[in-house]
Amino acid sequence: MPAVASPVPETASRRSRRLRLSPLERSRRRLFVPFVYPALVVYAAVMVAPTVFTLWISLNHWAGAGPMQW
């Protein structure tokens, strides 16, 4: 069965009304980045950096002091 088109075609004014955001939604979107970036930096410092360093150490022979040997 073919899909039925809507009886009222979508006009440009309807599209623009649908795309407009409320002031609350605009402020929420604007504040997303300043709140998320510090959390990502802390996550990277606490989780990613030690993991990468551990992988690097695992590829070397190292007694914990002195030079590393590949």
XYZ file of C-alpha atoms in Angstrom:
70
model
C 0.000 0.000 0.000
C 1.554 3.365 -0.976
C 2.255 5.951 1.687
C -0.296 8.717 1.918
C 0.999 12.265 1.717
C -0.108 14.658 4.412
C -3.180 16.644 3.418
C -1.538 19.975 4.243
C 1.852 20.620 2.607
C 4.594 21.882 4.893
C 5.247 25.542 4.273
C 8.358 27.580 4.987
C 6.678 29.306 7.931
C 5.838 25.932 9.515
C 9.420 24.736 9.093
C 10.836 27.913 10.644
C 8.451 27.636 13.615
C 9.475 24.034 14.126
C 13.192 24.874 13.991
C 12.999 27.781 16.434
C 14.234 26.950 19.900
C 12.980 28.306 23.159
C 15.290 30.599 25.132
C 15.743 27.844 27.713
C 16.789 25.324 25.059
C 19.223 27.806 23.476
C 20.871 28.492 26.853
C 21.085 24.766 27.601
C 22.818 24.128 24.290
C 25.173 27.066 24.799
C 26.185 25.841 28.286
C 26.729 22.236 27.229
C 30.335 22.701 26.071
C 31.635 24.656 29.112
C 30.321 21.964 31.445
C 31.382 18.923 29.425
C 34.955 19.909 28.460
C 36.308 20.126 32.034
C 34.838 16.697 32.753
C 36.491 15.278 29.632
C 39.842 16.795 30.630
C 39.617 15.279 34.128
C 38.590 11.922 32.656
C 41.536 11.985 30.272
C 43.947 12.901 33.070
C 42.665 10.229 35.448
C 41.855 7.353 33.095
C 43.350 7.700 29.619
C 46.824 9.049 30.411
C 47.707 6.316 32.962
C 46.386 3.645 30.606
C 48.523 4.905 27.727
C 51.579 5.157 30.009
C 50.984 1.599 31.247
C 50.818 0.328 27.678
C 54.072 2.152 26.889
C 55.808 0.620 29.911
C 54.554 -2.847 28.968
C 56.401 -2.575 25.642
C 59.717 -1.848 27.377
C 62.005 -3.686 29.746
C 62.354 -1.427 32.762
C 63.273 -2.091 36.381
C 61.470 1.046 37.558
C 64.626 3.154 37.667
C 67.190 3.853 35.017
C 66.833 3.702 31.278
C 64.175 1.706 29.469
C 65.115 -0.867 26.869
C 62.750 -1.538 23.993
